[in-house]
Coordinates of C-alpha atoms in Angstrom, one line a residue:
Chain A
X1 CA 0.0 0.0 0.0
X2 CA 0.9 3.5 -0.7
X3 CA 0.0 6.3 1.1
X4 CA -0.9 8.1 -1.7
X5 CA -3.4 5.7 -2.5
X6 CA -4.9 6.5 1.2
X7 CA -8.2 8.7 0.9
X8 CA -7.1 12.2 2.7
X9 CA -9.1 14.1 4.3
X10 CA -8.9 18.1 4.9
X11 CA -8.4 19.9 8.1
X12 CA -12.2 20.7 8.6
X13 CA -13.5 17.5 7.4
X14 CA -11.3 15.4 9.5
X15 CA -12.7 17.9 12.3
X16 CA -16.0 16.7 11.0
X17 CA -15.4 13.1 11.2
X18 CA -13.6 13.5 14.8
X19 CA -17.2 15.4 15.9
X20 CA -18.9 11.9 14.6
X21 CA -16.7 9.6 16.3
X22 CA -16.0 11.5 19.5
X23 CA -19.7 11.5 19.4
X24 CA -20.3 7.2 19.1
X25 CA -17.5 7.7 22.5
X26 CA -19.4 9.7 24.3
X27 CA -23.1 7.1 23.8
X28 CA -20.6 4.4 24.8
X29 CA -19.1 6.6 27.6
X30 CA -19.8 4.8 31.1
X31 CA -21.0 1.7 29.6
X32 CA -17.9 0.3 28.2
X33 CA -14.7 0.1 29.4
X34 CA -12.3 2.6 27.3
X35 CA -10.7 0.0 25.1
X36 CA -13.8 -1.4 24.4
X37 CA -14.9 2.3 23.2
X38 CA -11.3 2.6 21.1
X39 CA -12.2 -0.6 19.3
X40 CA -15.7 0.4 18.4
X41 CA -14.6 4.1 17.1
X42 CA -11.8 2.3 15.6
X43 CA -14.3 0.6 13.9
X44 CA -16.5 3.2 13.0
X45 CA -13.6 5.3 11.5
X46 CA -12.0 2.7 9.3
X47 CA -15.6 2.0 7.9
X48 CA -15.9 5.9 7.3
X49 CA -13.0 6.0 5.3
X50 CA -13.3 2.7 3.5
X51 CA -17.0 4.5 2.2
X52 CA -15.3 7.7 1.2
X53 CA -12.3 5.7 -0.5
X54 CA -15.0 3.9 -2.6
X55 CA -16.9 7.1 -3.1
X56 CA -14.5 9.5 -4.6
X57 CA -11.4 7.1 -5.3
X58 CA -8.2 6.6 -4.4
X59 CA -6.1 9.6 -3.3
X60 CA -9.0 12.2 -4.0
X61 CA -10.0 14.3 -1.5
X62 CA -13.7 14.0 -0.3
X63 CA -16.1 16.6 -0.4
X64 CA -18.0 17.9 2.6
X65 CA -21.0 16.7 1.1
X66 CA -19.3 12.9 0.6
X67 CA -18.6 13.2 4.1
X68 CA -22.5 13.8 5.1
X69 CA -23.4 11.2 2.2
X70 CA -21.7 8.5 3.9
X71 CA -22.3 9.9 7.5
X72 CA -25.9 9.4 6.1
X73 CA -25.2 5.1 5.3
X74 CA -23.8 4.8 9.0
X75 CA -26.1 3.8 12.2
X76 CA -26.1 7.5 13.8
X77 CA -24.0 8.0 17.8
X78 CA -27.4 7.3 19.4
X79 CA -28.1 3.5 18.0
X80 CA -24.7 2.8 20.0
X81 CA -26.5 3.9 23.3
X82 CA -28.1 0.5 23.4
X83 CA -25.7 -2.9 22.2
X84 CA -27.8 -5.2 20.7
X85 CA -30.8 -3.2 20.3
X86 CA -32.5 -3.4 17.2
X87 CA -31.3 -0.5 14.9
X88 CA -32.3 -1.9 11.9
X89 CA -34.2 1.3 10.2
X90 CA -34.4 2.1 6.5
X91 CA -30.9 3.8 5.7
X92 CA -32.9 6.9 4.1
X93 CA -34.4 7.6 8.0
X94 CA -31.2 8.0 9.4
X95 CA -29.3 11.3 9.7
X96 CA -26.4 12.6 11.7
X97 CA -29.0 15.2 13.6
X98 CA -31.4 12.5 15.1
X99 CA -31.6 13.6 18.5
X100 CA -31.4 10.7 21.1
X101 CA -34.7 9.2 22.4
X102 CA -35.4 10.7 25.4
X103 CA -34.9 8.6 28.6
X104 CA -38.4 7.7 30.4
X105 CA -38.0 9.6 33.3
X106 CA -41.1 7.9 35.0
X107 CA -41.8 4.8 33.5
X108 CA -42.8 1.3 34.6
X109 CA -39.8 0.4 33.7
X110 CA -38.0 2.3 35.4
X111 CA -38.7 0.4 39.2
X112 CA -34.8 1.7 40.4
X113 CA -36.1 5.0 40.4
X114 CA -39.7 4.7 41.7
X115 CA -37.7 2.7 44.8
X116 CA -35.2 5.2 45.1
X117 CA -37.2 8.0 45.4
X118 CA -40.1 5.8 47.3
X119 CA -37.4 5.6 50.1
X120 CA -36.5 9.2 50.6
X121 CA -39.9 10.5 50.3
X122 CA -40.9 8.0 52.9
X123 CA -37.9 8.7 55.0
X124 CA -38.3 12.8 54.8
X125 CA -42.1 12.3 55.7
X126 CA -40.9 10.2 58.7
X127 CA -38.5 13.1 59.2
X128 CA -40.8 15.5 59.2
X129 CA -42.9 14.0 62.2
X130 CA -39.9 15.3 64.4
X131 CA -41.3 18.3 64.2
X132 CA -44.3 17.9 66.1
X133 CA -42.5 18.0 69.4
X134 CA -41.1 21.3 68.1
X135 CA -44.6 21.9 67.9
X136 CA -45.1 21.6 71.3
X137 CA -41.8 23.0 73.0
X138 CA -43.5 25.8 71.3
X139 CA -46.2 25.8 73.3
X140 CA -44.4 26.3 76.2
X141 CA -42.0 28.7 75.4
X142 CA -44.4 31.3 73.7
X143 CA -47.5 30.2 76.4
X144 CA -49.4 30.2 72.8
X145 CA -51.0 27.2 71.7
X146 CA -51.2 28.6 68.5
X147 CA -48.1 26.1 67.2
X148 CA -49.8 23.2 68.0
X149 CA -53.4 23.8 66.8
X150 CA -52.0 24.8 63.4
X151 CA -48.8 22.9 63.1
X152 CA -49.2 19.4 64.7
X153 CA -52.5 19.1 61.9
X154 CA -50.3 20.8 59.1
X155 CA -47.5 18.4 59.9
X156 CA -49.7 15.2 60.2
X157 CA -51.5 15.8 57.0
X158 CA -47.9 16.1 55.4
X159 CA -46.8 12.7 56.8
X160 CA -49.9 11.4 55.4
X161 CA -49.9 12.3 52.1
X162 CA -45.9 11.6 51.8
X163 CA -46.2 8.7 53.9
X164 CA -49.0 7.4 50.8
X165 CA -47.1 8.6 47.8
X166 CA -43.7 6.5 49.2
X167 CA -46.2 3.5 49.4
X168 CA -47.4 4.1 46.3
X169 CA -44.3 4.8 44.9
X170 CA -42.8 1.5 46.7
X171 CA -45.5 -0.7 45.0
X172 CA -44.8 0.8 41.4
X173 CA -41.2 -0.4 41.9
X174 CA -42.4 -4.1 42.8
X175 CA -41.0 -3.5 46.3
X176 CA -37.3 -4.4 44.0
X177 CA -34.7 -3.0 46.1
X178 CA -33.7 -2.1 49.7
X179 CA -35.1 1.2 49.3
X180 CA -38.6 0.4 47.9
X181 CA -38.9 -1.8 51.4
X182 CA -37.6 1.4 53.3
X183 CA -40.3 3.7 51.4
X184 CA -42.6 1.2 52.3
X185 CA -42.3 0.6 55.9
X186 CA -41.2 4.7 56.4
X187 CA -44.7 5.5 54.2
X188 CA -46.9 3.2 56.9
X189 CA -45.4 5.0 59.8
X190 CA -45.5 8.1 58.5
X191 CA -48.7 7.5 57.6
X192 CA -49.9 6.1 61.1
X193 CA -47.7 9.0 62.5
X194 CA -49.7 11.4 60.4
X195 CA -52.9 10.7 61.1
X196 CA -52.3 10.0 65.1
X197 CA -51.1 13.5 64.8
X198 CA -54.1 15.0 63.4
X199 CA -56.5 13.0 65.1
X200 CA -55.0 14.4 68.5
X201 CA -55.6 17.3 67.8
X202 CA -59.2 16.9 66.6
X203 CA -59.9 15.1 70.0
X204 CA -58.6 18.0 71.7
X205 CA -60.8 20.7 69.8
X206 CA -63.4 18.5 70.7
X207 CA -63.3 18.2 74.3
Chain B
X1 CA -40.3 -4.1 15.4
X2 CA -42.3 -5.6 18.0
X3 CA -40.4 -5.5 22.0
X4 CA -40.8 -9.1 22.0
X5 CA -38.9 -9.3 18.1
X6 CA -36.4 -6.9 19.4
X7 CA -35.8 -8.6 22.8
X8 CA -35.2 -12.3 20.8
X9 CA -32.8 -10.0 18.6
X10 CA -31.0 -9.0 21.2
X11 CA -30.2 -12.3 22.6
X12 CA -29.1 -14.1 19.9
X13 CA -26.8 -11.2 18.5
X14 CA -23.7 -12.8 20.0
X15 CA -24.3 -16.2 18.7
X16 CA -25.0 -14.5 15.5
X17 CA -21.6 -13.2 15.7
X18 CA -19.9 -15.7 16.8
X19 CA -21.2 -18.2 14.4
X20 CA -20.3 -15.7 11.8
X21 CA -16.7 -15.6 12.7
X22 CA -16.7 -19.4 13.2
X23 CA -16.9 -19.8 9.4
X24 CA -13.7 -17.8 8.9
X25 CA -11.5 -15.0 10.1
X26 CA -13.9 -11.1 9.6
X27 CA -13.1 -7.8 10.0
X28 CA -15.8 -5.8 11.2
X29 CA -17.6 -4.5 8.5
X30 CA -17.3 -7.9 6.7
X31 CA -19.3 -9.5 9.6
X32 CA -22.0 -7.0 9.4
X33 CA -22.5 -7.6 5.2
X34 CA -22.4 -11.0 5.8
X35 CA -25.2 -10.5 8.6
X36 CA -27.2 -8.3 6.0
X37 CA -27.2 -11.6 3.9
X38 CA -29.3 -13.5 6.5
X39 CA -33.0 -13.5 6.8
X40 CA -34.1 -11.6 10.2
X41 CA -30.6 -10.9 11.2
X42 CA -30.1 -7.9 9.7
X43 CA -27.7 -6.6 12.6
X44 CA -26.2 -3.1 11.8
X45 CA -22.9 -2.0 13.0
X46 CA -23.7 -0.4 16.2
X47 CA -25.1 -3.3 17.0
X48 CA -22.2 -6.0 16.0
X49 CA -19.2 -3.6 16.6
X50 CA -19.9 -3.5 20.7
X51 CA -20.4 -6.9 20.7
X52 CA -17.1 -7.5 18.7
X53 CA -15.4 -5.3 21.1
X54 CA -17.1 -6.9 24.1
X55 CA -16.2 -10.7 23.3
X56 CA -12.3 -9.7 22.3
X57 CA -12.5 -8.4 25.8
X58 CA -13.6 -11.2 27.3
X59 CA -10.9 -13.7 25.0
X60 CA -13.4 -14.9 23.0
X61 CA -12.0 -13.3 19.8
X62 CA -8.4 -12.2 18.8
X63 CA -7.8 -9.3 17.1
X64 CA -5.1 -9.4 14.0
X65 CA -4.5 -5.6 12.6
X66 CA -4.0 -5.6 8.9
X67 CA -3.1 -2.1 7.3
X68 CA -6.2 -1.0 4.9
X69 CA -5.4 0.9 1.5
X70 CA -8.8 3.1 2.3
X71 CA -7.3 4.5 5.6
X72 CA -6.7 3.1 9.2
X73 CA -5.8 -0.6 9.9
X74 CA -8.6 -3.1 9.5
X75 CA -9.5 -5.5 12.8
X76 CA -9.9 -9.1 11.6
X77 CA -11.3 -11.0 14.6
X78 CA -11.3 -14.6 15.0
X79 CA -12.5 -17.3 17.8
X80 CA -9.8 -18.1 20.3
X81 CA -10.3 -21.4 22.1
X82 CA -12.4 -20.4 24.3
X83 CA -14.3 -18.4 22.0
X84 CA -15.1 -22.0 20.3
X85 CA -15.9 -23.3 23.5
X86 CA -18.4 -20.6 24.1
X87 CA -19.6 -20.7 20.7
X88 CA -20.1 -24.3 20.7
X89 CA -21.8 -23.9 24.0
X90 CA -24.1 -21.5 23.1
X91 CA -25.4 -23.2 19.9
X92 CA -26.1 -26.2 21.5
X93 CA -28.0 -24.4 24.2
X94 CA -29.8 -22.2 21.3
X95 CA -30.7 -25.7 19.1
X96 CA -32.4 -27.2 22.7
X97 CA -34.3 -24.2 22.8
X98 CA -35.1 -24.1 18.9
X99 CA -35.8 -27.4 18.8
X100 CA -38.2 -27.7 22.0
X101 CA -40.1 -24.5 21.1
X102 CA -40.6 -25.8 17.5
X103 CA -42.3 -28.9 18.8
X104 CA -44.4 -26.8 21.1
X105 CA -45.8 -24.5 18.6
X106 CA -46.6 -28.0 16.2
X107 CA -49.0 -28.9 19.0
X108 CA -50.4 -25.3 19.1
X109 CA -51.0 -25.6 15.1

């Protein structure tokens, strides 16, 4: 082989082709170990210029729209997001500017997040409850019972409805981690919490 | 594509590759033409070039570089031993489950 048989590429374009492939790094980025990612753009480059070699020839210099043209016949950076997921669309749908699919941020697929956030919603509702004795120290340092006839309610009705969402949120997940169990267990108390709050302080009204 | 089609895809990508390579020494691009050239295994390549990557990490496939006259070096990839081992493995496994799920859907017909 002779190098002048090599396809070169201009300045610009090569900065082109460099946006492309440091673009396929960056999908693969966190997923794949880094000489897994140099293989793949190693890949993805060779095919590039094998294309543009048996589009304009050998030793002339591509075009910015050859460039595009074969950039068009490649998978775009986002079908790398996924390995083995079906990319298999008609070549004349695909362009370089396809923005990404946007990640389902609440989905019933998603059960890691619904737990996650299940067990810190249940967790700041139980949190919360700690302020009902604030509620009353209150009490006795203003001589007003204001704090507790507005607070202790205020505060129980947030436990409860935190307390439910966590449980809620804990069921969506499938109870499938440590921290849809913790939203669980944290919504029931805070929940129970909640509503022992509020109901004390109905009694009290009452009588 | 249904989920279901796309899920199936998805696990039989590596065999596909693997089997591909088992009939001779590839480069990547090669492996995903001669994929095109199978019915309902129309794999692209950012689908088979992870998976090449992934299994030469692993030691199931070396990696010979071979200088290309249209730019940078060309990968071919081969099975290693154990890549044979695996591969064998995993048709066997895939013909049990062919060949059971072919008889079940006989006595659905």
């Amino acid at each position: 082989m002779s190098t002048i048989d090599m396809t070169v590429i201009s300045g610009s374009l090569q900065t082109l082709v460099d946006a492309r492939l440091d673009a396929i790094d960056r999908a693969l980025l966190g997923r794949v170990s880094r000489q897994e990612r140099l293989n793949v753009v190693g890949e993805v480059e060779g095919r590039i210029h094998e294309l543009l070699h048996d589009r304009c020839g050998p030793g002339v210099e591509p075009s910015r729209d050859d460039v595009l043209a074969v950039f068009a016949r490649l998978d775009p950076p986002e079908a790398y997001l996924c390995e083995g997921d079906d990319h298999e669309e008609p070549r004349a749908a695909r362009s370089p500017s396809r923005p990404p699919a946007p990640a389902s941020a609440w989905s019933v697929s998603d059960p890691g997040r619904f737990a996650r956030y299940s067990g810190m919603l249940g967790l700041a509702s139980l949190g919360v409850g700690l302020l009902m004795p604030l509620a009353y120290g209150l009490v006795f340092v203003t001589g007003n019972e204001l704090p507790v006839l507005i607070g202790v309610p205020c505060i129980g009705l947030f436990m409860m409805l935190g307390g439910l969402a966590s449980l809620f949120l804990a069921i969506s997940s499938r109870l499938s981690n440590a921290w849809a169990v913790v939203g669980a267990a944290a919504g029931v108390l805070s929940c129970i919490f909640g509503m022992a709050g509020v109901v004390f302080i109905i009694s009290l009204l009452i009588l | 594509m249904s989920p279901w089609e796309t899920q199936l895809r998805k696990g039989i990508v590596e065999l596909a590759v693997l089997a591909t390579i088992a009939e001779g020494e590839a480069y990547g691009y090669g492996i995903v033409v001669r994929l095109q050239g199978v019915s309902g295994l129309q794999f692209t390549e950012s689908t088979v070039y992870p998976v090449l990557a992934r299994l030469a990490r692993e030691g199931f496939l070396a990696i010979r570089v071979e200088p290309s006259p249209a730019g940078p070096s060309r990968r071919y990839y081969r099975l290693t031993a154990e890549g044979r081992r695996r591969f064998d493995a995993m048709a066997e496994g895939w013909k049990t489950v062919s060949e059971s799920l072919s008889n079940l859907l006989k006595g659905v017909r």
